[in-house]
Amino acid sequence: MKKIVFTALMTSLIISFSGCKLITSLFESLSKGTKHISDVVSSDSFEVTSFGNIKLSDYNISVQSDSQVFVVQVNEGERFQKSGIMKSEFLLEDDEDFITASRSAVDLENESLINVIPEAVKNSIKVPKVKDYSSKKVNYSLYGTQVGDSDDFKVISSNDLNASYDDLYGCDLVYVSDHAYVYYNYLIGEYVNDDSLSDEEVYEKGINYLNKSDFEKIGKTFDKIFDSEVALLGRNDDFDNFGGYIKPSKNSKVVILLYDIFCDSHKKNKSWTYGFFNPNDFLLEEHNPYSNEDQIIYIDSVLYKKSPETTLTTLSHEFAHLLNYCNKNMKIAGDDTSDAQTWYSEMLAMLTEDLLYNKVFKPLNFSNNTVIKNRIPDYAMGHHNGFVNWDSNVLDSYGNAFAYGSFLVRNYGGPQLVHEIATNTLFDEASINSALRKLNIKEDYYSTFSEYAKCSVNQKISENAKSVLTLNKDASWKGFVGDKIDILSYNAGGVSLTKSGSSVEIGPGGFIVQYAGKGAKKINVTKPEGKDLKVYVVVQTVE
């Protein structure tokens, strides 16, 4: 058995890994008798266009004595902007009436699984947009088609911007399902690079204890994932065969490659990569020597053993990236201007996990909707960082992209909106606008984003307030269900408040909420410094 020796093969490829999970600590409990944002049942708001002392009555807003007044600043720009300072004449001392707990990762104990390092999915290699149906015969498929066959793969060996590749030998075909070839490599990283061991000793020490029942569960679960996801996101074989790319045949199987990604599972890390999709595998080898010329999802086999539910939801996340690539990039292949921003592709992949929970994972007795559990705390505590600038505060970017997408689903068209976003050939805000128009919804990306920020305190709604925009609603379409998201389950005070009088950086796609007091009829708002910042005053009526 040949050892895997990692070498630094430098390329211009930038690839990323998604499907990442975060487990956060339990939040502190609040003292009894405290009035919180959670009591909101309805709201009224207006955009501030002049600054200084503002009388709410000038905006035809009637403020009751128990109403709560907030100022929301929203950054619609593409880069970080410095916010202004909102000063309230009714500021509670130290904002003690709105305690929000801190966010922290659980310490690694007993080799328990914590989180992974997330990045963005990118394909930096383009080929000419020339249709080529006959000049080159593409042998699309691996040699192995029967359990027991073996193949070698080219795999990324480092989580760097300049990715290194190496050959992964001895990957056995261990299960064939309706929609998947499941391949498995048994080595784990603790022993792979130990030069003091013989090949036989590496085999004995590096055995990875997945078995036939594991492979069967992975294959059968993927079949359920496949049928649901292609209905939601579009097929993986519905595009023209442009020169330079492979084209999966109809009903062709997806390769799931199980191995110890980056050989780091034995290390006492607080983060690992569960899996990823490499779009460059769709390229012919002549255009990218590291392409496997196949549709492949890479899954960490060791992490599967530690956390099978999280890993299987990651499988759905990565397949969403694959389908997104087929239904977006591959339909306009070769167009150098065609590529999704990270927030957009990750939003779709996380929404897919969300919408597949009731349809696929709950019937399998999965304990919880892991994407909600792992992303909402980041949104609640890090909403000021936004989701557009993915190079900074990545975990917050994941949380915020998921929260905004979840808001769209639960207030503008339900899961059908996700279907329309995923199956048009546009990207980013243009794709969202097109999908909204397709469903005859008058809103657009910017107006929905502003409402998303303003409704951030609408966590609890009464039966007679169904029209309130909030994450705490459910939505369904053709068996896909987006459950209510009760932020109070993750942060007892809703989204965290920015202390009045402070100045913070608001990231693109980010916002802050400041408390202006109870029954406040007049507030003082300082004009923000950022040119792309909009300011809203929101008056909340409470029960």
Coordinates of C-alpha atoms in Angstrom, one line a residue:
M1 CA 0.0 0.0 0.0
K2 CA 1.5 3.3 -1.1
K3 CA 1.7 6.1 1.4
I4 CA 0.3 9.5 0.6
V5 CA 3.1 12.1 0.6
F6 CA 1.8 15.7 0.3
T7 CA 3.7 18.0 -2.0
A8 CA 3.3 21.7 -2.6
L9 CA 1.8 21.7 -6.1
M10 CA 1.0 25.4 -6.6
T11 CA -1.8 26.5 -8.8
S12 CA -3.9 29.6 -9.3
L13 CA -7.0 27.7 -8.3
I14 CA -9.0 29.1 -5.4
I15 CA -11.4 26.7 -3.9
S16 CA -13.3 26.6 -0.8
F17 CA -15.1 24.3 1.5
S18 CA -18.6 24.6 2.8
G19 CA -21.1 22.6 4.7
C20 CA -19.6 23.9 7.9
K21 CA -21.1 23.6 11.3
L22 CA -20.7 25.6 14.5
I23 CA -21.7 24.4 18.0
T24 CA -22.0 27.3 20.3
S25 CA -22.4 27.5 24.1
L26 CA -25.6 27.8 25.9
F27 CA -26.7 31.4 26.4
E28 CA -27.2 33.0 29.8
S29 CA -30.6 33.1 31.4
L30 CA -32.3 36.4 31.9
S31 CA -33.7 37.6 35.2
K32 CA -37.4 37.2 35.8
G33 CA -39.7 40.1 35.3
T34 CA -37.6 41.9 32.6
K35 CA -39.4 43.2 29.6
H36 CA -37.6 42.1 26.4
I37 CA -37.7 42.6 22.7
S38 CA -39.3 39.2 22.5
D39 CA -42.7 40.7 23.5
V40 CA -43.1 42.5 20.1
V41 CA -46.4 41.8 18.3
S42 CA -46.5 44.6 15.7
S43 CA -44.4 47.5 14.5
D44 CA -44.4 50.7 12.5
S45 CA -41.3 52.4 11.0
F46 CA -40.0 55.2 8.9
E47 CA -36.8 56.1 7.2
V48 CA -34.9 59.0 8.7
T49 CA -33.9 61.5 6.0
S50 CA -33.1 64.5 8.3
F51 CA -31.1 64.1 11.5
G52 CA -30.9 65.7 14.9
N53 CA -33.9 65.9 17.2
I54 CA -36.7 63.9 15.7
K55 CA -40.3 64.0 16.9
L56 CA -42.0 60.7 16.2
S57 CA -45.4 62.4 16.0
D58 CA -44.1 64.3 12.9
Y59 CA -44.1 60.9 11.1
N60 CA -47.7 60.1 12.1
I61 CA -46.5 57.6 14.6
S62 CA -48.5 57.4 17.9
V63 CA -46.2 56.2 20.7
Q64 CA -47.9 54.5 23.6
S65 CA -46.3 54.5 27.0
D66 CA -45.3 50.8 26.8
S67 CA -44.1 51.1 23.2
Q68 CA -40.4 50.4 22.5
V69 CA -38.5 52.5 20.1
F70 CA -35.4 51.4 18.2
V71 CA -33.1 52.9 15.6
V72 CA -31.8 50.5 12.9
Q73 CA -28.9 51.4 10.7
V74 CA -28.5 49.3 7.5
N75 CA -25.5 49.1 5.2
E76 CA -26.4 48.4 1.6
G77 CA -22.9 49.0 0.4
E78 CA -20.2 46.6 -0.8
R79 CA -17.5 47.5 1.7
F80 CA -17.3 48.3 5.4
Q81 CA -18.8 51.6 6.4
K82 CA -18.5 53.4 9.7
S83 CA -21.8 54.1 11.3
G84 CA -22.9 57.3 13.0
I85 CA -23.9 57.5 16.6
M86 CA -27.5 57.4 17.7
K87 CA -28.2 59.3 20.9
S88 CA -31.4 58.5 22.8
E89 CA -33.0 60.9 25.3
F90 CA -34.6 57.9 26.9
L91 CA -31.6 55.6 27.1
L92 CA -31.8 53.0 29.8
E93 CA -28.8 53.0 32.1
D94 CA -26.2 50.6 30.5
D95 CA -29.0 49.0 28.5
E96 CA -29.5 46.6 31.4
D97 CA -33.1 46.0 30.5
F98 CA -31.9 44.2 27.3
I99 CA -29.3 41.8 28.3
T100 CA -27.8 39.7 25.5
A101 CA -25.5 36.8 26.3
S102 CA -22.1 36.4 24.8
R103 CA -21.3 33.8 22.1
S104 CA -18.4 31.3 22.5
A105 CA -17.5 27.9 21.2
V106 CA -17.6 24.9 23.4
D107 CA -14.1 23.7 24.5
L108 CA -12.9 20.5 23.0
E109 CA -13.6 17.7 25.4
N110 CA -13.2 14.0 24.9
E111 CA -12.4 14.6 21.2
S112 CA -15.9 15.9 20.7
L113 CA -16.7 17.6 17.4
I114 CA -16.8 21.4 17.5
N115 CA -16.8 23.2 14.2
V116 CA -15.1 23.5 10.9
I117 CA -13.3 26.3 9.0
P118 CA -15.7 27.6 6.3
E119 CA -14.7 29.3 3.1
A120 CA -16.3 30.1 -0.2
V121 CA -16.8 28.0 -3.4
K122 CA -14.9 29.5 -6.3
N123 CA -13.9 28.3 -9.8
S124 CA -11.1 30.4 -11.1
I125 CA -10.5 28.6 -14.4
K126 CA -12.5 29.5 -17.5
V127 CA -12.5 27.8 -20.9
P128 CA -13.7 29.3 -24.2
K129 CA -17.4 29.2 -24.8
V130 CA -17.3 26.9 -27.8
K131 CA -19.8 24.1 -28.1
D132 CA -18.0 20.9 -28.9
Y133 CA -20.2 17.8 -29.4
S134 CA -18.1 15.6 -31.6
S135 CA -14.5 16.6 -31.9
K136 CA -13.6 15.1 -28.5
K137 CA -15.0 11.9 -27.0
V138 CA -15.2 12.3 -23.2
N139 CA -15.1 9.1 -21.3
Y140 CA -17.4 10.3 -18.5
S141 CA -17.3 7.9 -15.7
L142 CA -14.7 6.2 -13.5
Y143 CA -13.5 2.7 -14.2
G144 CA -15.2 1.3 -11.1
T145 CA -18.8 0.4 -11.4
Q146 CA -18.9 -2.7 -9.1
V147 CA -18.4 -2.9 -5.3
G148 CA -14.8 -4.0 -4.8
D149 CA -13.4 -2.0 -7.7
S150 CA -10.6 0.5 -6.8
D151 CA -9.6 3.9 -8.2
D152 CA -7.2 6.7 -7.5
F153 CA -8.3 10.4 -7.1
K154 CA -6.6 13.7 -7.1
V155 CA -7.4 15.5 -3.9
I156 CA -6.7 18.9 -2.4
S157 CA -4.1 18.4 0.4
S158 CA -4.2 21.8 2.1
N159 CA -6.8 24.4 3.1
D160 CA -4.9 27.3 1.4
L161 CA -5.8 29.9 -1.2
N162 CA -3.1 28.3 -3.4
A163 CA -4.3 24.7 -3.2
S164 CA -1.9 21.8 -3.2
Y165 CA -2.9 18.5 -4.7
D166 CA -1.8 14.9 -4.3
D167 CA -2.9 11.5 -5.5
L168 CA -5.1 9.5 -3.1
Y169 CA -4.4 5.9 -3.9
G170 CA -6.5 2.9 -3.0
C171 CA -10.0 4.3 -2.9
D172 CA -12.4 1.3 -2.9
L173 CA -15.9 1.4 -4.3
V174 CA -17.8 0.2 -1.3
Y175 CA -21.5 0.9 -2.1
V176 CA -23.6 1.7 -5.2
S177 CA -27.0 3.3 -4.8
D178 CA -29.5 4.6 -7.2
H179 CA -27.7 8.0 -7.5
A180 CA -24.2 7.5 -6.0
Y181 CA -21.0 5.6 -6.2
V182 CA -19.6 5.7 -2.6
Y183 CA -15.8 5.4 -2.5
Y184 CA -13.7 5.0 0.6
N185 CA -10.1 5.4 1.6
Y186 CA -9.3 3.9 5.0
L187 CA -6.1 5.9 6.0
I188 CA -6.3 8.5 8.7
G189 CA -3.8 11.4 9.0
E190 CA -2.2 10.4 12.3
Y191 CA -0.1 7.8 10.5
V192 CA -0.1 8.8 6.8
N193 CA 3.1 10.9 7.0
D194 CA 4.9 8.9 9.6
D195 CA 8.1 7.9 7.8
S196 CA 9.1 5.5 10.6
L197 CA 6.3 3.2 9.7
S198 CA 6.2 0.6 6.9
D199 CA 3.3 0.5 4.5
E200 CA 1.9 -2.4 6.3
E201 CA 2.1 -0.6 9.6
V202 CA 0.4 2.4 8.1
Y203 CA -2.4 0.1 7.0
E204 CA -2.7 -1.5 10.4
K205 CA -2.6 1.7 12.4
G206 CA -4.4 3.9 9.9
I207 CA -7.5 1.8 9.5
N208 CA -10.6 3.9 9.6
Y209 CA -13.5 2.0 11.1
L210 CA -16.4 2.7 8.8
N211 CA -18.3 -0.5 7.8
K212 CA -20.9 -1.7 5.3
S213 CA -23.8 -0.3 7.3
D214 CA -22.2 3.1 7.3
F215 CA -21.7 3.0 3.5
E216 CA -25.3 1.8 3.0
K217 CA -26.6 4.6 5.2
I218 CA -24.6 7.2 3.3
G219 CA -25.8 5.9 -0.1
K220 CA -29.4 5.5 0.8
T221 CA -29.5 8.9 2.5
F222 CA -28.0 10.5 -0.6
D223 CA -30.7 9.0 -2.8
K224 CA -33.3 10.7 -0.6
I225 CA -31.3 13.9 -0.8
F226 CA -30.9 13.6 -4.6
D227 CA -34.6 13.3 -5.4
S228 CA -35.5 16.2 -3.1
E229 CA -32.7 18.6 -4.1
V230 CA -33.1 18.2 -7.9
A231 CA -36.8 19.0 -7.4
L232 CA -35.9 22.1 -5.5
L233 CA -32.7 23.3 -7.2
G234 CA -32.8 21.8 -10.7
R235 CA -31.0 18.8 -12.3
N236 CA -27.3 18.1 -12.7
D237 CA -27.6 17.0 -16.3
D238 CA -29.7 19.8 -17.8
F239 CA -27.2 21.9 -19.7
D240 CA -25.4 22.0 -23.0
N241 CA -22.0 20.3 -23.4
F242 CA -19.6 23.1 -23.9
G243 CA -16.1 22.4 -25.1
G244 CA -13.7 21.8 -22.2
Y245 CA -16.2 20.5 -19.7
I246 CA -17.7 17.1 -18.9
K247 CA -21.4 16.6 -19.1
P248 CA -23.0 14.1 -16.8
S249 CA -25.4 11.8 -18.7
K250 CA -29.0 11.6 -17.6
N251 CA -29.4 9.8 -14.3
S252 CA -25.6 9.5 -13.9
K253 CA -24.4 8.8 -10.4
V254 CA -22.6 11.3 -8.2
V255 CA -19.3 10.1 -6.6
I256 CA -19.1 10.5 -2.9
L257 CA -15.5 10.2 -1.8
L258 CA -15.0 9.4 1.9
Y259 CA -11.5 10.0 3.2
D260 CA -9.6 11.9 6.0
I261 CA -9.7 15.4 4.5
F262 CA -6.4 17.3 5.2
C263 CA -5.4 14.4 7.5
D264 CA -6.0 16.5 10.5
S265 CA -8.7 14.6 12.3
H266 CA -6.3 13.3 14.9
K267 CA -5.2 16.7 15.9
K268 CA -6.8 18.5 18.9
N269 CA -8.3 21.2 16.7
K270 CA -11.3 23.2 17.3
S271 CA -12.2 23.2 13.6
W272 CA -12.2 20.8 10.7
T273 CA -13.6 20.5 7.3
Y274 CA -16.6 18.2 6.9
G275 CA -16.6 18.2 3.1
F276 CA -16.5 20.3 -0.1
F277 CA -17.4 20.4 -3.7
N278 CA -14.6 21.2 -6.3
P279 CA -16.2 22.7 -9.4
N280 CA -12.9 22.2 -11.3
D281 CA -13.7 18.5 -11.5
F282 CA -16.2 19.4 -14.3
L283 CA -13.2 20.5 -16.4
L284 CA -11.4 18.2 -18.8
E285 CA -8.0 17.2 -17.6
E286 CA -6.4 19.1 -20.5
H287 CA -7.7 22.4 -19.0
N288 CA -6.9 21.4 -15.4
P289 CA -4.4 18.6 -14.7
Y290 CA -5.9 18.2 -11.2
S291 CA -9.5 17.5 -12.4
N292 CA -11.0 14.1 -11.8
E293 CA -13.4 14.7 -14.7
D294 CA -16.4 13.7 -12.6
Q295 CA -19.1 15.1 -10.4
I296 CA -17.7 14.5 -6.9
I297 CA -18.6 15.4 -3.3
Y298 CA -15.7 15.0 -0.9
I299 CA -16.7 14.0 2.7
D300 CA -14.5 13.5 5.7
S301 CA -14.8 9.9 6.8
V302 CA -13.5 10.4 10.3
L303 CA -15.9 13.2 11.0
Y304 CA -18.7 11.0 9.7
K305 CA -17.8 8.5 12.4
K306 CA -17.9 11.3 15.1
S307 CA -20.9 13.1 13.9
P308 CA -22.9 11.3 11.2
E309 CA -26.0 13.6 11.3
T310 CA -23.9 16.7 10.8
T311 CA -21.9 15.0 8.0
L312 CA -25.0 13.9 6.1
T313 CA -26.5 17.4 6.3
T314 CA -23.2 18.6 4.9
L315 CA -23.6 16.1 2.1
S316 CA -26.9 17.9 1.2
H317 CA -25.1 21.3 1.4
E318 CA -22.3 20.2 -0.9
F319 CA -24.7 18.6 -3.4
A320 CA -26.6 22.0 -3.4
H321 CA -23.3 23.6 -4.5
L322 CA -22.9 21.0 -7.2
L323 CA -26.5 21.6 -8.5
N324 CA -26.1 25.3 -8.3
Y325 CA -22.9 25.1 -10.4
C326 CA -24.7 23.0 -13.0
N327 CA -27.8 25.2 -13.2
K328 CA -25.9 28.5 -13.1
N329 CA -22.3 28.4 -14.3
M330 CA -22.6 25.4 -16.7
K331 CA -25.6 26.8 -18.5
I332 CA -23.6 29.9 -19.4
A333 CA -20.2 28.2 -19.4
G334 CA -17.2 30.3 -20.6
D335 CA -18.8 33.6 -19.7
D336 CA -16.1 35.3 -17.7
T337 CA -18.6 37.6 -16.0
S338 CA -20.7 34.7 -14.7
D339 CA -20.0 33.7 -11.1
A340 CA -21.9 33.9 -7.9
Q341 CA -20.7 35.9 -4.9
T342 CA -20.0 33.7 -1.9
W343 CA -23.0 34.9 0.2
Y344 CA -25.4 33.9 -2.6
S345 CA -24.1 30.4 -3.2
E346 CA -23.8 29.7 0.5
M347 CA -27.2 31.1 1.2
L348 CA -28.8 28.7 -1.3
A349 CA -26.8 25.8 0.1
M350 CA -27.9 26.5 3.7
L351 CA -31.5 27.1 2.7
T352 CA -31.4 23.7 1.1
E353 CA -30.3 22.1 4.4
D354 CA -33.1 24.0 6.1
L355 CA -35.8 23.0 3.6
L356 CA -34.7 19.3 3.5
Y357 CA -35.0 18.8 7.2
N358 CA -38.7 18.0 7.4
K359 CA -38.6 16.2 4.0
V360 CA -35.5 14.1 4.4
F361 CA -33.7 14.3 7.8
K362 CA -36.5 14.4 10.3
P363 CA -38.0 11.1 9.0
L364 CA -34.5 9.6 9.6
N365 CA -34.8 10.7 13.3
F366 CA -32.2 13.4 13.1
S367 CA -32.2 15.3 16.3
N368 CA -32.6 18.9 15.1
N369 CA -32.3 21.1 12.1
T370 CA -28.6 21.6 12.4
V371 CA -28.2 24.5 10.0
I372 CA -30.6 26.6 12.1
K373 CA -29.0 25.5 15.4
N374 CA -25.5 26.4 14.1
R375 CA -26.1 29.6 12.2
I376 CA -28.7 31.6 14.0
P377 CA -26.5 32.4 17.0
D378 CA -23.9 33.9 14.7
Y379 CA -26.6 36.1 13.1
A380 CA -28.0 37.1 16.5
M381 CA -24.6 38.2 17.8
G382 CA -22.8 39.2 14.6
H383 CA -25.4 40.9 12.4
H384 CA -23.4 44.1 12.2
N385 CA -20.7 42.3 10.2
G386 CA -23.2 41.5 7.4
F387 CA -22.8 38.8 4.7
V388 CA -21.4 40.5 1.6
N389 CA -17.7 40.8 2.6
W390 CA -16.9 37.1 3.0
D391 CA -13.2 37.7 3.8
S392 CA -13.9 39.0 7.2
N393 CA -15.8 37.4 10.1
V394 CA -16.6 34.3 8.1
L395 CA -18.8 32.6 10.6
D396 CA -20.9 35.7 11.0
S397 CA -21.2 35.9 7.2
Y398 CA -22.6 32.4 7.2
G399 CA -25.1 33.2 9.9
N400 CA -26.2 36.5 8.3
A401 CA -26.6 35.0 4.8
F402 CA -28.7 32.2 6.2
A403 CA -30.8 34.6 8.3
Y404 CA -31.5 36.9 5.3
G405 CA -32.3 33.9 3.0
S406 CA -34.6 32.4 5.8
F407 CA -36.3 35.8 6.0
L408 CA -37.0 35.7 2.3
V409 CA -38.4 32.2 2.4
R410 CA -40.7 32.9 5.4
N411 CA -42.1 36.2 4.1
Y412 CA -41.8 36.3 0.3
G413 CA -43.0 33.2 -1.5
G414 CA -41.9 30.3 0.7
P415 CA -39.7 27.5 -0.7
Q416 CA -41.0 28.2 -4.2
L417 CA -38.9 31.4 -4.1
V418 CA -35.8 29.3 -3.5
H419 CA -36.7 27.1 -6.4
E420 CA -37.0 30.2 -8.7
I421 CA -33.8 31.7 -7.4
A422 CA -31.9 28.4 -7.9
T423 CA -33.2 27.7 -11.4
N424 CA -32.8 31.0 -13.2
T425 CA -29.4 31.7 -14.8
L426 CA -28.7 34.9 -12.9
F427 CA -26.6 35.5 -9.8
D428 CA -26.7 37.4 -6.6
E429 CA -29.3 40.3 -6.2
A430 CA -30.3 40.0 -9.9
S431 CA -31.3 36.4 -9.3
I432 CA -33.3 37.3 -6.3
N433 CA -35.1 40.2 -8.1
S434 CA -36.0 37.9 -11.0
A435 CA -37.4 35.3 -8.7
L436 CA -39.5 37.8 -6.8
R437 CA -40.9 39.1 -10.1
K438 CA -41.6 35.6 -11.3
L439 CA -43.9 35.2 -8.2
N440 CA -45.4 38.6 -8.8
I441 CA -43.9 40.1 -5.6
K442 CA -43.3 43.8 -5.9
E443 CA -40.3 43.9 -3.5
D444 CA -36.7 43.7 -4.6
Y445 CA -33.4 42.7 -3.0
Y446 CA -32.8 46.1 -1.4
S447 CA -36.3 46.5 0.0
T448 CA -36.4 43.0 1.4
F449 CA -33.0 43.5 2.9
S450 CA -34.2 46.7 4.7
E451 CA -37.3 44.9 6.0
Y452 CA -35.1 42.0 7.1
A453 CA -33.0 44.5 9.2
K454 CA -36.0 46.4 10.6
C455 CA -37.9 43.2 11.6
S456 CA -34.9 41.9 13.5
V457 CA -36.7 42.4 16.8
N458 CA -40.0 40.8 15.6
Q459 CA -39.3 37.5 17.3
K460 CA -42.7 36.7 18.9
I461 CA -46.0 37.4 17.1
S462 CA -49.5 36.9 18.4
E463 CA -52.3 35.1 16.5
N464 CA -53.8 38.4 15.3
A465 CA -50.5 39.7 13.9
K466 CA -49.7 37.3 11.1
S467 CA -48.8 40.1 8.7
V468 CA -45.7 41.0 10.8
L469 CA -42.5 40.3 9.0
T470 CA -40.4 37.9 11.1
L471 CA -38.3 34.8 11.1
N472 CA -40.7 33.3 13.5
K473 CA -43.1 32.0 10.8
D474 CA -43.2 28.8 8.8
A475 CA -43.6 28.4 5.0
S476 CA -44.2 25.4 2.8
W477 CA -44.4 24.3 -0.8
K478 CA -44.6 20.9 -2.4
G479 CA -43.5 19.1 0.8
F480 CA -40.7 21.5 1.5
V481 CA -41.1 23.2 4.9
G482 CA -39.2 26.1 6.4
D483 CA -40.0 25.9 10.1
K484 CA -40.4 28.9 12.4
I485 CA -37.1 30.2 13.7
D486 CA -37.4 31.3 17.3
I487 CA -34.3 33.3 17.9
L488 CA -35.2 33.3 21.6
S489 CA -34.1 29.7 21.7
Y490 CA -30.6 30.9 20.9
N491 CA -30.3 34.3 22.4
A492 CA -32.9 35.3 25.0
G493 CA -33.0 38.9 24.0
G494 CA -33.3 38.5 20.3
V495 CA -30.5 40.1 18.2
S496 CA -27.9 41.8 20.3
L497 CA -28.2 45.6 20.7
T498 CA -25.5 48.1 20.0
K499 CA -25.1 50.4 23.0
S500 CA -26.4 53.9 22.3
G501 CA -23.7 56.4 22.0
S502 CA -21.2 53.9 20.5
S503 CA -19.7 53.9 17.1
V504 CA -19.3 50.6 15.2
E505 CA -18.2 49.3 11.8
I506 CA -21.2 48.0 9.9
G507 CA -20.3 45.5 7.2
P508 CA -21.9 45.3 3.8
G509 CA -25.2 43.5 4.2
G510 CA -25.1 44.3 7.9
F511 CA -27.1 46.3 10.4
I512 CA -27.2 47.4 14.0
V513 CA -30.1 47.9 16.3
Q514 CA -30.0 50.6 19.1
Y515 CA -32.6 51.0 21.8
A516 CA -34.1 54.5 22.1
G517 CA -36.3 53.8 25.2
K518 CA -39.8 52.9 26.2
G519 CA -42.5 55.4 25.2
A520 CA -39.9 57.7 23.6
K521 CA -41.6 60.5 21.7
K522 CA -38.4 62.4 20.7
I523 CA -34.9 61.0 19.9
N524 CA -31.7 62.5 18.7
V525 CA -30.1 60.7 15.7
T526 CA -26.6 61.7 14.4
K527 CA -26.1 61.4 10.7
P528 CA -24.0 58.2 9.8
E529 CA -20.6 58.6 8.2
G530 CA -21.1 55.8 5.7
K531 CA -22.6 56.8 2.4
D532 CA -24.5 53.6 1.9
L533 CA -26.0 53.6 5.4
K534 CA -29.7 54.0 5.8
V535 CA -31.4 54.8 9.1
Y536 CA -34.8 53.7 10.2
V537 CA -36.8 54.3 13.4
V538 CA -38.9 51.4 14.4
V539 CA -41.7 51.6 17.0
Q540 CA -42.8 48.3 18.5
T541 CA -46.1 47.8 20.2
V542 CA -45.9 45.2 23.0
E543 CA -48.4 42.8 24.6

